[in-house]
Coordinates of C-alpha atoms in Angstrom, one line a residue:
X15 CA -6.2 13.0 9.2
X16 CA -2.7 13.8 10.2
X17 CA -2.6 11.1 12.8
X18 CA -4.3 8.7 10.4
X19 CA -1.3 9.1 8.0
X20 CA 1.3 8.7 10.7
X21 CA 0.7 5.0 11.4
X22 CA 4.0 3.2 11.7
X23 CA 4.1 0.1 9.5
X24 CA 7.9 -0.1 9.6
X25 CA 9.6 -1.4 12.8
X26 CA 13.0 -0.2 14.0
X27 CA 14.4 -3.3 12.5
X28 CA 13.0 -2.4 9.1
X29 CA 14.6 1.1 9.3
X30 CA 18.0 -0.2 10.4
X31 CA 17.8 -2.6 7.5
X32 CA 17.1 0.2 5.0
X33 CA 20.1 2.1 6.4
X34 CA 22.3 -0.8 5.4
X35 CA 20.7 -1.5 2.0
X36 CA 22.7 -1.5 -1.2
X37 CA 21.1 -1.9 -4.5
X38 CA 22.4 -4.9 -6.4
X39 CA 21.0 -5.8 -9.8
X40 CA 21.9 -7.7 -12.9
X41 CA 20.5 -6.8 -16.3
X42 CA 21.4 -9.0 -19.2
X43 CA 18.7 -8.0 -21.7
X44 CA 20.2 -7.0 -25.0
X45 CA 17.3 -4.6 -25.7
X46 CA 17.8 -3.0 -22.3
X47 CA 21.6 -2.8 -22.4
X48 CA 22.2 -1.7 -26.0
X49 CA 19.0 0.3 -26.8
X50 CA 17.1 1.5 -23.8
X51 CA 19.8 2.4 -21.4
X52 CA 21.7 4.5 -23.9
X53 CA 18.4 6.2 -24.9
X54 CA 17.5 6.9 -21.3
X55 CA 21.0 8.3 -20.6
X56 CA 20.5 10.7 -23.5
X57 CA 17.0 11.7 -22.4
X58 CA 17.8 12.4 -18.8
X59 CA 20.2 15.1 -19.8
X60 CA 17.2 17.2 -20.7
X61 CA 15.5 16.8 -17.4
X62 CA 16.1 19.7 -14.9
X63 CA 18.1 18.8 -11.9
X64 CA 15.5 20.1 -9.5
X65 CA 13.0 17.4 -10.8
X66 CA 12.8 14.7 -8.2
X67 CA 13.2 11.1 -9.4
X68 CA 10.2 10.0 -7.4
X69 CA 8.1 12.6 -9.1
X70 CA 9.2 11.1 -12.5
X71 CA 8.2 7.7 -11.2
X72 CA 4.9 8.8 -9.9
X73 CA 4.1 10.7 -13.2
X74 CA 4.8 7.5 -15.1
X75 CA 2.4 5.6 -12.8
X76 CA -0.3 8.2 -13.2
X77 CA 0.0 7.9 -17.0
X78 CA -0.5 4.1 -16.6
X79 CA -3.6 4.8 -14.5
X80 CA -4.9 7.4 -16.9
X81 CA -4.5 5.1 -19.9
X82 CA -6.3 2.3 -18.0
X83 CA -9.2 4.7 -17.2
X84 CA -9.3 6.0 -20.8
X85 CA -9.7 2.6 -22.3
X86 CA -12.1 1.5 -19.5
X87 CA -14.3 4.5 -20.2
X88 CA -14.8 3.6 -23.9
X89 CA -14.7 -0.2 -23.4
X90 CA -15.6 -1.1 -19.9
X91 CA -17.1 -4.4 -20.8
X92 CA -14.4 -5.6 -23.2
X93 CA -16.5 -5.3 -26.4
X94 CA -14.4 -2.9 -28.4
X95 CA -12.9 -5.8 -30.3
X96 CA -16.3 -6.0 -32.1
X97 CA -16.5 -2.7 -33.7
X98 CA -20.1 -3.2 -34.7
X99 CA -21.1 -3.6 -31.1
X100 CA -18.9 -0.9 -29.5
X101 CA -17.1 1.3 -32.0
X102 CA -14.3 3.1 -30.1
X103 CA -12.7 6.3 -31.4
X104 CA -9.5 5.6 -33.2
X105 CA -7.7 8.4 -31.3
X106 CA -8.1 6.4 -28.1
X107 CA -5.7 3.7 -29.3
X108 CA -3.1 6.3 -30.2
X109 CA -3.4 8.1 -26.9
X110 CA -3.1 4.8 -25.1
X111 CA 0.0 3.9 -27.0
X112 CA 1.6 7.3 -26.1
X113 CA 0.5 6.8 -22.5
X114 CA 2.2 3.4 -22.1
X115 CA 5.3 4.5 -24.1
X116 CA 5.9 7.5 -21.9
X117 CA 5.1 5.6 -18.7
X118 CA 7.6 2.9 -19.6
X119 CA 10.4 5.4 -20.5
X120 CA 9.8 7.5 -17.3
X121 CA 10.1 4.3 -15.3
X122 CA 13.5 3.8 -16.9
X123 CA 14.7 7.4 -16.6
X124 CA 13.9 7.9 -12.9
X125 CA 16.9 5.8 -11.8
X126 CA 19.2 7.8 -14.1
X127 CA 17.8 11.0 -12.6
X128 CA 18.4 9.7 -9.1
X129 CA 22.1 9.0 -9.8
X130 CA 22.4 12.3 -11.7
X131 CA 21.1 14.3 -8.8
X132 CA 22.8 12.2 -6.1
X133 CA 19.5 11.2 -4.5
X134 CA 19.7 7.4 -5.0
X135 CA 18.4 5.6 -2.0
X136 CA 16.1 2.9 -0.7
X137 CA 13.0 5.1 -0.8
X138 CA 13.3 5.6 -4.6
X139 CA 13.6 1.8 -5.2
X140 CA 10.8 1.0 -2.9
X141 CA 8.6 3.7 -4.4
X142 CA 9.4 2.5 -8.0
X143 CA 8.9 -1.2 -7.4
X144 CA 5.8 -0.6 -5.3
X145 CA 4.1 1.3 -8.1
X146 CA 5.3 -1.3 -10.6
X147 CA 3.4 -3.9 -8.7
X148 CA 0.2 -2.0 -9.2
X149 CA 0.9 -1.4 -12.8
X150 CA 1.3 -5.1 -13.3
X151 CA -2.4 -5.5 -12.7
X152 CA -3.4 -2.6 -15.0
X153 CA -1.3 -3.0 -18.2
X154 CA -2.5 -6.5 -19.2
X155 CA -6.0 -5.3 -19.2
X156 CA -5.1 -3.0 -22.1
X157 CA -4.5 -6.1 -24.2
X158 CA -7.7 -7.8 -23.0
X159 CA -9.6 -4.9 -24.6
X160 CA -8.1 -5.8 -28.0
X161 CA -9.4 -9.4 -28.0
X162 CA -12.6 -8.9 -26.2
X163 CA -14.7 -11.3 -24.2
X164 CA -15.5 -13.4 -27.3
X165 CA -11.9 -14.5 -28.0
X166 CA -10.6 -14.1 -24.5
X167 CA -13.4 -14.9 -22.0
X168 CA -13.1 -13.3 -18.5
X169 CA -12.1 -16.6 -16.9
X170 CA -9.1 -16.9 -19.2
X171 CA -8.3 -13.2 -18.5
X172 CA -8.3 -14.2 -14.8
X173 CA -5.8 -17.0 -15.3
X174 CA -3.5 -14.8 -17.4
X175 CA -3.4 -12.1 -14.8
X176 CA -3.0 -14.5 -11.8
X177 CA -0.8 -17.3 -13.0
X178 CA 1.3 -15.5 -15.5
X179 CA 1.5 -11.7 -14.8
X180 CA 1.3 -11.7 -11.0
X181 CA 3.5 -14.8 -10.7
X182 CA 6.2 -13.4 -13.0
X183 CA 6.4 -10.1 -11.1
X184 CA 6.3 -11.7 -7.7
X185 CA 8.9 -14.4 -8.4
X186 CA 11.4 -11.8 -9.4
X187 CA 11.2 -10.2 -5.9
X188 CA 11.0 -13.7 -4.3
X189 CA 14.3 -14.4 -6.1
X190 CA 15.9 -11.2 -4.7
X191 CA 14.6 -12.0 -1.2
X192 CA 16.7 -15.2 -1.3
X193 CA 19.6 -14.2 -3.4
X194 CA 20.0 -10.5 -2.5
X195 CA 20.3 -9.7 -6.2
X196 CA 17.6 -8.2 -8.5
X197 CA 17.9 -10.2 -11.8
X198 CA 16.0 -8.0 -14.2
X199 CA 13.8 -10.1 -16.4
X200 CA 14.2 -9.9 -20.2
X201 CA 10.5 -9.9 -20.8
X202 CA 9.7 -6.6 -19.3
X203 CA 11.3 -4.4 -22.0
X204 CA 9.9 -6.5 -24.8
X205 CA 6.4 -6.5 -23.2
X206 CA 6.3 -2.8 -22.9
X207 CA 7.4 -2.3 -26.5
X208 CA 5.0 -4.9 -27.6
X209 CA 2.0 -3.3 -25.9
X210 CA 3.1 0.1 -27.4
X211 CA 3.4 -1.3 -30.9
X212 CA 0.2 -3.3 -30.7
X213 CA -1.8 -0.2 -29.6
X214 CA -0.2 1.9 -32.3
X215 CA -1.1 -0.7 -35.0
X216 CA -4.7 -0.8 -33.7
X217 CA -4.8 3.0 -34.2
X218 CA -4.0 2.6 -37.9
X219 CA -6.0 -0.5 -38.8
X220 CA -8.6 -0.9 -36.0
X221 CA -9.1 -3.6 -33.4
X222 CA -10.7 -6.1 -35.8
X223 CA -7.2 -7.2 -36.9
X224 CA -6.8 -8.9 -33.6
X225 CA -9.7 -11.2 -34.3
X226 CA -8.5 -12.5 -37.6
X227 CA -7.0 -16.0 -37.3
X228 CA -3.7 -16.9 -38.9
X229 CA -3.3 -20.6 -39.8
X230 CA -6.4 -21.3 -37.8
X231 CA -4.8 -19.7 -34.7
X232 CA -6.5 -16.7 -33.2
X233 CA -4.4 -13.8 -32.1
X234 CA -5.8 -14.3 -28.6
X235 CA -4.5 -17.9 -28.5
X236 CA -1.2 -16.8 -29.9
X237 CA -1.0 -14.2 -27.2
X238 CA -1.6 -16.8 -24.5
X239 CA 1.0 -19.1 -25.9
X240 CA 3.6 -16.3 -26.1
X241 CA 3.0 -15.4 -22.4
X242 CA 3.2 -19.0 -21.3
X243 CA 6.4 -19.6 -23.2
X244 CA 8.1 -16.4 -22.1
X245 CA 7.1 -17.1 -18.4
X246 CA 7.5 -20.8 -18.0
X247 CA 10.4 -21.4 -20.4
X248 CA 12.5 -18.2 -20.2
X249 CA 11.8 -16.8 -16.8
X250 CA 10.9 -19.4 -14.2
X251 CA 13.8 -21.8 -14.9
X252 CA 16.2 -18.9 -14.7
X253 CA 14.8 -17.8 -11.3
X254 CA 15.1 -21.4 -10.0
X255 CA 18.7 -21.6 -11.3
X256 CA 19.7 -18.3 -9.7
X257 CA 18.3 -19.3 -6.3
X258 CA 20.0 -22.7 -6.6
X259 CA 23.4 -21.1 -7.5
X260 CA 23.1 -18.7 -4.6
X261 CA 22.8 -21.6 -2.2
X262 CA 25.4 -23.7 -3.9
X263 CA 28.0 -20.9 -3.9
X264 CA 26.9 -19.4 -0.6
X265 CA 26.3 -16.0 -2.1
X266 CA 22.7 -15.5 -1.2
X267 CA 20.8 -15.1 2.1
X268 CA 21.2 -18.8 2.9
X269 CA 17.8 -18.9 4.6
X270 CA 16.4 -22.3 5.8
X271 CA 13.9 -23.8 3.4
X272 CA 10.8 -22.8 5.5
X273 CA 12.0 -19.2 5.7
X274 CA 13.0 -19.2 2.0
X275 CA 9.5 -20.1 0.8
X276 CA 7.7 -18.0 3.4
X277 CA 7.0 -15.2 0.9
X278 CA 5.0 -17.6 -1.3
X279 CA 2.4 -18.3 1.4
X280 CA 0.3 -15.0 1.0
X281 CA 0.6 -15.3 -2.8
X282 CA -0.7 -18.8 -2.7
X283 CA -3.4 -17.6 -0.4
X284 CA -4.5 -15.0 -2.9
X285 CA -4.5 -17.5 -5.8
X286 CA -6.5 -20.1 -3.9
X287 CA -9.1 -17.7 -2.5
X288 CA -9.6 -15.8 -5.7
X289 CA -9.7 -19.0 -7.7
X290 CA -12.4 -20.4 -5.4
X291 CA -14.5 -17.2 -5.7
X292 CA -14.2 -17.1 -9.5
X293 CA -14.9 -20.8 -10.1
X294 CA -17.6 -21.4 -7.5
X295 CA -19.4 -18.1 -7.5
X296 CA -23.2 -18.5 -7.5
X297 CA -23.5 -15.8 -10.1
X298 CA -20.3 -16.3 -12.1
X299 CA -18.7 -13.2 -10.5
X300 CA -15.9 -13.0 -13.1
X301 CA -18.5 -12.1 -15.8
X302 CA -20.4 -9.5 -13.7
X303 CA -17.7 -6.8 -13.8
X304 CA -14.3 -8.4 -14.8
X305 CA -12.5 -5.1 -15.0
X306 CA -13.2 -4.1 -11.4
X307 CA -12.7 -7.7 -10.1
X308 CA -9.2 -7.7 -11.7
X309 CA -8.5 -4.3 -10.1
X310 CA -9.6 -5.8 -6.7
X311 CA -7.3 -8.8 -7.0
X312 CA -4.5 -6.5 -8.4
X313 CA -4.7 -4.2 -5.4
X314 CA -4.4 -7.0 -2.9
X315 CA -1.6 -8.4 -5.0
X316 CA 0.2 -5.1 -5.0
X317 CA -0.1 -4.9 -1.2
X318 CA 1.4 -8.4 -0.8
X319 CA 4.2 -7.5 -3.2
X320 CA 5.0 -4.2 -1.4
X321 CA 5.4 -6.0 1.9
X322 CA 7.7 -8.5 0.3
X323 CA 9.7 -5.7 -1.3
X324 CA 10.0 -4.0 2.1
X325 CA 11.2 -7.2 3.7
X326 CA 13.8 -8.0 1.0
X327 CA 15.2 -4.5 1.0
X328 CA 15.4 -4.2 4.8
X329 CA 16.7 -7.8 5.0
X330 CA 13.9 -8.7 7.5
X331 CA 11.5 -11.6 7.8
X332 CA 8.6 -11.2 5.4
X333 CA 4.9 -11.6 6.4
X334 CA 3.5 -15.1 6.3
X335 CA -0.1 -13.7 5.6
X336 CA -1.8 -10.5 4.5
X337 CA -4.6 -9.0 6.4
X338 CA -6.5 -8.1 3.2
X339 CA -6.8 -11.8 2.4
X340 CA -9.2 -12.2 5.4
X341 CA -11.5 -9.7 3.7
X342 CA -11.3 -11.6 0.4
X343 CA -11.9 -14.8 2.3
X344 CA -15.1 -13.5 3.8
X345 CA -16.3 -12.2 0.5
X346 CA -15.6 -15.5 -1.2
X347 CA -17.4 -17.4 1.6
X348 CA -20.5 -15.3 1.2
X349 CA -20.5 -15.4 -2.6
X350 CA -20.0 -19.1 -2.9
X351 CA -22.2 -20.4 -0.1
X352 CA -24.8 -22.8 -1.6
X353 CA -27.6 -21.3 0.5
X354 CA -27.9 -18.4 -1.9
X355 CA -28.5 -20.6 -4.9
X356 CA -32.1 -21.4 -3.8
X357 CA -33.4 -18.0 -2.6
X358 CA -33.1 -14.4 -3.7
X359 CA -31.6 -15.5 -7.0
X360 CA -32.9 -12.4 -8.8
X361 CA -31.1 -10.2 -6.3
X362 CA -27.9 -12.1 -5.8
X363 CA -26.0 -10.8 -8.8
X364 CA -26.5 -7.2 -7.5
X365 CA -25.5 -8.2 -4.0
X366 CA -22.4 -10.0 -5.2
X367 CA -21.4 -7.1 -7.4
X368 CA -21.9 -4.9 -4.4
X369 CA -19.5 -7.1 -2.5
X370 CA -16.9 -6.7 -5.3
X371 CA -17.3 -2.9 -5.1
X372 CA -16.9 -2.9 -1.3
X373 CA -13.9 -5.2 -1.3
X374 CA -12.2 -3.1 -4.0
X375 CA -12.9 0.2 -2.2
X376 CA -11.7 -1.1 1.2
X377 CA -8.6 -2.8 -0.3
X378 CA -7.7 0.4 -2.3
X379 CA -8.0 2.7 0.7
X380 CA -6.0 0.2 2.9
X381 CA -3.3 -0.1 0.3
X382 CA -2.9 3.6 -0.3
X383 CA -2.8 4.1 3.4
X384 CA 0.0 1.5 3.7
X385 CA 2.0 3.1 0.9
X386 CA 1.6 6.6 2.1
X387 CA 2.5 5.8 5.7
X388 CA 5.6 3.8 4.7
X389 CA 6.8 6.6 2.4
X390 CA 6.2 9.2 5.1
X391 CA 8.0 7.1 7.7
X392 CA 11.0 6.6 5.5
X393 CA 11.1 10.3 4.7
X394 CA 11.1 11.2 8.4
X395 CA 13.7 8.6 9.2
X396 CA 16.1 9.7 6.4
X397 CA 15.2 13.4 6.7
X398 CA 14.3 13.7 3.0
X399 CA 11.4 14.8 0.9
X400 CA 9.7 12.3 -1.4
X401 CA 9.1 14.7 -4.3
X402 CA 11.9 17.2 -3.8
X403 CA 15.6 17.1 -4.5
X404 CA 17.7 17.8 -1.5
X405 CA 20.7 20.1 -2.1
X406 CA 23.5 20.2 0.4
X407 CA 25.4 23.4 0.6
X408 CA 28.1 23.2 3.2
X409 CA 26.3 23.4 6.6
X410 CA 22.8 23.9 5.3
X411 CA 20.2 21.6 3.7
X412 CA 17.7 23.1 1.4
X413 CA 14.9 21.6 -0.6
X414 CA 14.1 23.0 -4.1

């Protein structure tokens, strides 16, 4: 097991790049600047200095996972929106609201704690953004539960996750890969507050409120319109503008066009392959177990994102493909091959669902292995501990 966790994913070039790395970000969100940052600066004063920033980050991520599992336990098939079919205890919504609220705030406090304890560094940023890429796949599913499969069918859920949530998160890091600056999107803070408020309202009035149309517009459709507007109108044009300005002013990485768009290749691969599987599946796989299928796609997306984050932070060339996509491609080929439409029809849904389980399990193990090995390798290189604060006392180094 020890040798298994010592695989070296990072090259010497990666590590040298991390040594030179300097965090550079721009945050223009009014909510973030005038509300959240002052609040986090106040909160962090009550955190003990021995508490490692990465431990705060990881705790917030575990809260996200726990909230996802809690809602999934009571509403695995997205039927809680219909209280007559699947009445879900009211306390679940309140616990979920608390979970996402604390996860969001811990994600904002970890950086404050890092600067407060003098432990800021590339590992913390990589750890933070890497876990965020996984959370991006889990948090939207909270909202899907509110609308249910009646108002928000699984195929539409798939499009929301892929072409809005995943794309928004990834383009921010694609932008940094080419500009060298992390332009923090406005939508993140509003989204996290929105999810918290919506879950809290559901606790008081029940999920049925989200199925009542207003001016003949269902809340599910309003939700989709809001996502599209926030992404396509307020986020994507800004990313394009920032990249254009970095080339115009010579302030970015100034990569040739083919190198600049290289990070998009694995993402497009994920979109194309997953889209083919969902649309041409013999058994309509997206309806068999949408929750697990989204986790499967989200895990692969997180792995693609983490590799891009490693490349942009170390200023190295990013991967043009992701090995987990070969696994997904094989699963898609098997599940969409016309041969299966004429024989073993009664067994095929079970077989295809088994494929989803297998791909999800393999991808999860592979992704956790990648993240664990990268963190261990960086800790060894920088002589630090991931979950401990290093205190330097003259000629000795101690970990508390």
